[in-house]
């Protein structure tokens, strides 16, 4: 269902006019209120009045995580703290977190946008929606919660973790929608199967998954094990949280809420615009944020935009599912390797479980890559020669895609750490001075 047809099906020319007005307001807003942006714009000799068309966005500076860290915690806020009603943060891999703030108006916008995303995925007011994102500094829990409530669904704010309790509530309450990371959905299915739960007879019908990449194979596995339709939605704390984009029922990309976000695709190295239909780094300028409006935020997420019409009737541009980040890329002996390339190989092999860890190390000055891989019980009970053949097959397939020798270590089911949040697939020991 289209939650807000007026905006979601707007004619392109009207949408662009709206975007331009909102962009102009946002640039003036930050110029007047955020010293960091006033300086950055002055240095480029750009004044808010210079933004006369959407193409003028190119005159604006990019913002990256460094700017957010340098102004920690509230330096990029555009309103005084007494107008900020909520703070969230996103933990980085190192150092201090990124802190983001919301006014009452921002919360209202966020609610509208997560309602759109949930509605596009198929949530209705009759649904019982069980939240498995954490309610805390992470934007996932609260962000999706408000949108689901706005739709009128019955929200079960179970939060992250406590898997058996999740399963119990699902059965007892008759949950119809699950909201979580895809990796947690897989874990729920795994624990449920061990407990002998029959998902097929449960009312659960739909999954709203996001916050981390999900391969097609993982999605199929979730759908087959939980007997649901799995949908993907995307967002990031720096521009709002969930609610940036989400899949509709046509399953052909994630519609971006363009009336609130202006998007560009750029070359991740040079920052130059990429052509129509080319893959590149997604850059987002929120157009209606009050407390924390960033200009041209470098997401590091790689995707492609699709402007072909969608059968659902929405005119909002679609982005492909995000499978990798520019900063995910590992350079091993000079070869560029994305974890998603390894995952794609793995999911094509029978008896491989969707749980793995890539361990990178440096020994005697040379990079070393090991893949710890969970496999089905049967593989372990096989005779030694079969196990060796299995390992060799995985290793050869990886070699043919990556051009690298990967040491493959088979581990028993349940060995790789499970998490209620975002799954961690890479352990790079080279950063630790090894
Ligand atoms: O993960 C916001 C969110 C919560 C989105 C719940 C969807 C559902 P952060 O913690 O700031 O915010 O992490 C943002 O996570 O730049 C992507 O790299 C990744 N990410 C988010 N959604 C997806 C997705 C939330 N659907 C970072 N597919 C982003 C792939 C995703 N990656």
GROMACS .gro file of N, CA and C and ligand atoms in nm, residues 65 89-91 98 110 117 133 137-141 143-144 179-182 208-214 231-245 254 297-302 319-325 327-328 422, ligand 1:
model
  206
   65UNK      N    1   3.261   1.104   0.781
   65UNK     CA    2   3.265   1.071   0.925
   65UNK      C    3   3.365   1.157   1.001
   89UNK      N    4   2.304   0.743   1.857
   89UNK     CA    5   2.444   0.742   1.812
   89UNK      C    6   2.472   0.613   1.740
   90UNK      N    7   2.577   0.620   1.661
   90UNK     CA    8   2.614   0.501   1.585
   90UNK      C    9   2.759   0.473   1.620
   91UNK      N   10   2.784   0.349   1.661
   91UNK     CA   11   2.919   0.320   1.706
   91UNK      C   12   3.007   0.296   1.586
   98UNK      N   13   2.937   0.844   1.658
   98UNK     CA   14   2.876   0.956   1.588
   98UNK      C   15   2.747   0.987   1.664
  110UNK      N   16   1.051   1.145   1.060
  110UNK     CA   17   1.105   1.009   1.068
  110UNK      C   18   0.991   0.907   1.077
  117UNK      N   19   0.801   0.314   0.457
  117UNK     CA   20   0.883   0.196   0.429
  117UNK      C   21   0.812   0.068   0.473
  133UNK      N   22   1.503  -0.523   1.679
  133UNK     CA   23   1.613  -0.425   1.685
  133UNK      C   24   1.619  -0.372   1.827
  137UNK      N   25   2.069   0.344   2.176
  137UNK     CA   26   2.134   0.446   2.095
  137UNK      C   27   2.123   0.414   1.945
  138UNK      N   28   2.112   0.287   1.911
  138UNK     CA   29   2.092   0.244   1.771
  138UNK      C   30   1.958   0.299   1.722
  139UNK      N   31   1.957   0.345   1.597
  139UNK     CA   32   1.834   0.407   1.544
  139UNK      C   33   1.726   0.305   1.504
  140UNK      N   34   1.765   0.178   1.492
  140UNK     CA   35   1.674   0.077   1.436
  140UNK      C   36   1.544   0.061   1.515
  141UNK      N   37   1.556   0.042   1.647
  141UNK     CA   38   1.438   0.011   1.729
  141UNK      C   39   1.337   0.123   1.731
  143UNK      N   40   1.328   0.398   1.562
  143UNK     CA   41   1.294   0.449   1.429
  143UNK      C   42   1.180   0.370   1.367
  144UNK      N   43   1.194   0.240   1.362
  144UNK     CA   44   1.090   0.158   1.300
  144UNK      C   45   0.964   0.154   1.388
  179UNK      N   46   1.079  -0.766   1.267
  179UNK     CA   47   1.168  -0.656   1.226
  179UNK      C   48   1.304  -0.681   1.290
  180UNK      N   49   1.406  -0.702   1.206
  180UNK     CA   50   1.538  -0.736   1.261
  180UNK      C   51   1.644  -0.722   1.152
  181UNK      N   52   1.768  -0.755   1.189
  181UNK     CA   53   1.871  -0.771   1.087
  181UNK      C   54   1.846  -0.906   1.019
  182UNK      N   55   1.889  -0.921   0.893
  182UNK     CA   56   1.873  -1.052   0.830
  182UNK      C   57   1.950  -1.161   0.904
  208UNK      N   58   1.076  -0.748   0.789
  208UNK     CA   59   1.133  -0.618   0.750
  208UNK      C   60   1.277  -0.621   0.797
  209UNK      N   61   1.368  -0.639   0.702
  209UNK     CA   62   1.507  -0.657   0.740
  209UNK      C   63   1.592  -0.541   0.690
  210UNK      N   64   1.691  -0.506   0.770
  210UNK     CA   65   1.777  -0.396   0.730
  210UNK      C   66   1.893  -0.383   0.825
  211UNK      N   67   1.967  -0.276   0.807
  211UNK     CA   68   2.082  -0.240   0.891
  211UNK      C   69   2.210  -0.311   0.852
  212UNK      N   70   2.202  -0.408   0.763
  212UNK     CA   71   2.323  -0.477   0.715
  212UNK      C   72   2.291  -0.542   0.580
  213UNK      N   73   2.394  -0.574   0.504
  213UNK     CA   74   2.369  -0.635   0.373
  213UNK      C   75   2.306  -0.774   0.386
  214UNK      N   76   2.229  -0.809   0.286
  214UNK     CA   77   2.167  -0.942   0.285
  214UNK      C   78   2.178  -0.995   0.142
  231UNK      N   79   1.176  -0.866   0.319
  231UNK     CA   80   1.195  -0.740   0.246
  231UNK      C   81   1.314  -0.664   0.307
  232UNK      N   82   1.369  -0.575   0.226
  232UNK     CA   83   1.490  -0.504   0.267
  232UNK      C   84   1.459  -0.355   0.282
  233UNK      N   85   1.510  -0.296   0.387
  233UNK     CA   86   1.502  -0.150   0.396
  233UNK      C   87   1.634  -0.096   0.447
  234UNK      N   88   1.662   0.029   0.408
  234UNK     CA   89   1.797   0.085   0.425
  234UNK      C   90   1.792   0.222   0.491
  235UNK      N   91   1.895   0.251   0.565
  235UNK     CA   92   1.909   0.385   0.621
  235UNK      C   93   2.038   0.395   0.698
  236UNK      N   94   2.069   0.515   0.744
  236UNK     CA   95   2.188   0.532   0.827
  236UNK      C   96   2.166   0.648   0.923
  237UNK      N   97   2.227   0.635   1.041
  237UNK     CA   98   2.204   0.732   1.148
  237UNK      C   99   2.233   0.874   1.103
  238UNK      N  100   2.341   0.892   1.029
  238UNK     CA  101   2.387   1.028   0.997
  238UNK      C  102   2.283   1.109   0.920
  239UNK      N  103   2.197   1.043   0.844
  239UNK     CA  104   2.096   1.120   0.771
  239UNK      C  105   1.956   1.100   0.830
  240UNK      N  106   1.939   1.006   0.922
  240UNK     CA  107   1.811   0.985   0.989
  240UNK      C  108   1.807   0.854   1.068
  241UNK      N  109   1.843   0.744   1.002
  241UNK     CA  110   1.824   0.609   1.059
  241UNK      C  111   1.745   0.532   0.955
  242UNK      N  112   1.670   0.428   0.996
  242UNK     CA  113   1.585   0.361   0.895
  242UNK      C  114   1.484   0.462   0.840
  243UNK      N  115   1.431   0.434   0.720
  243UNK     CA  116   1.333   0.527   0.663
  243UNK      C  117   1.386   0.597   0.539
  244UNK      N  118   1.513   0.573   0.505
  244UNK     CA  119   1.567   0.637   0.384
  244UNK      C  120   1.508   0.569   0.260
  245UNK      N  121   1.509   0.436   0.258
  245UNK     CA  122   1.453   0.366   0.143
  245UNK      C  123   1.406   0.227   0.184
  254UNK      N  124   1.495  -0.061  -0.386
  254UNK     CA  125   1.443   0.011  -0.268
  254UNK      C  126   1.409   0.155  -0.308
  297UNK      N  127   2.634   1.377   0.239
  297UNK     CA  128   2.700   1.280   0.326
  297UNK      C  129   2.753   1.159   0.247
  298UNK      N  130   2.880   1.130   0.264
  298UNK     CA  131   2.944   1.016   0.195
  298UNK      C  132   2.911   0.889   0.273
  299UNK      N  133   2.820   0.810   0.219
  299UNK     CA  134   2.773   0.693   0.296
  299UNK      C  135   2.873   0.577   0.295
  300UNK      N  136   2.959   0.573   0.194
  300UNK     CA  137   3.049   0.459   0.169
  300UNK      C  138   2.975   0.337   0.117
  301UNK      N  139   2.843   0.346   0.102
  301UNK     CA  140   2.766   0.232   0.052
  301UNK      C  141   2.763   0.235  -0.101
  302UNK      N  142   2.787   0.119  -0.160
  302UNK     CA  143   2.789   0.110  -0.307
  302UNK      C  144   2.654   0.063  -0.359
  319UNK      N  145   1.700   0.228  -0.545
  319UNK     CA  146   1.842   0.191  -0.536
  319UNK      C  147   1.851   0.040  -0.524
  320UNK      N  148   1.957  -0.015  -0.582
  320UNK     CA  149   1.978  -0.159  -0.565
  320UNK      C  150   2.014  -0.187  -0.420
  321UNK      N  151   1.993  -0.310  -0.381
  321UNK     CA  152   2.032  -0.350  -0.247
  321UNK      C  153   2.181  -0.320  -0.227
  322UNK      N  154   2.215  -0.274  -0.109
  322UNK     CA  155   2.356  -0.248  -0.081
  322UNK      C  156   2.421  -0.379  -0.038
  323UNK      N  157   2.522  -0.420  -0.113
  323UNK     CA  158   2.592  -0.545  -0.079
  323UNK      C  159   2.728  -0.517  -0.016
  324UNK      N  160   2.783  -0.401  -0.046
  324UNK     CA  161   2.915  -0.375   0.009
  324UNK      C  162   2.941  -0.227   0.029
  325UNK      N  163   3.032  -0.200   0.119
  325UNK     CA  164   3.074  -0.064   0.148
  325UNK      C  165   3.215  -0.045   0.093
  327UNK      N  166   3.452   0.090   0.235
  327UNK     CA  167   3.552   0.063   0.339
  327UNK      C  168   3.550  -0.082   0.388
  328UNK      N  169   3.466  -0.166   0.328
  328UNK     CA  170   3.469  -0.311   0.356
  328UNK      C  171   3.582  -0.378   0.282
  422UNK      N  172   2.421  -0.630   1.413
  422UNK     CA  173   2.480  -0.650   1.281
  422UNK      C  174   2.586  -0.760   1.288
  435LIG     O1  175   2.167   0.064   1.038
  435LIG     C1  176   1.987   0.224   1.026
  435LIG     C2  177   1.890   0.116   1.000
  435LIG     C3  178   1.829   0.051   1.104
  435LIG     C4  179   1.853   0.083   0.870
  435LIG     C5  180   1.735  -0.046   1.081
  435LIG     C6  181   1.758  -0.014   0.845
  435LIG     C7  182   1.698  -0.079   0.951
  435LIG     P1  183   2.365   0.273   1.117
  435LIG     O2  184   2.382   0.190   1.237
  435LIG     O3  185   2.412   0.414   1.122
  435LIG     O4  186   2.213   0.284   1.079
  435LIG     O5  187   2.437   0.197   0.998
  435LIG     C8  188   2.427   0.245   0.867
  435LIG     O6  189   2.441   0.021   0.781
  435LIG     O7  190   2.566   0.294   0.588
  435LIG     C9  191   2.498   0.061   0.556
  435LIG     O8  192   2.635   0.033   0.541
  435LIG    C10  193   2.437  -0.040   0.653
  435LIG     N1  194   2.297  -0.067   0.615
  435LIG    C11  195   2.184  -0.016   0.666
  435LIG     N2  196   2.076  -0.070   0.606
  435LIG    C12  197   2.123  -0.158   0.513
  435LIG    C13  198   2.062  -0.246   0.418
  435LIG    C14  199   2.130   0.180   1.048
  435LIG     N3  200   1.932  -0.259   0.407
  435LIG    C15  201   2.496   0.152   0.771
  435LIG     N4  202   2.145  -0.317   0.338
  435LIG    C16  203   2.476   0.193   0.628
  435LIG    C17  204   2.279  -0.308   0.347
  435LIG    C18  205   2.264  -0.154   0.519
  435LIG     N5  206   2.341  -0.230   0.437
   0.00000   0.00000   0.00000
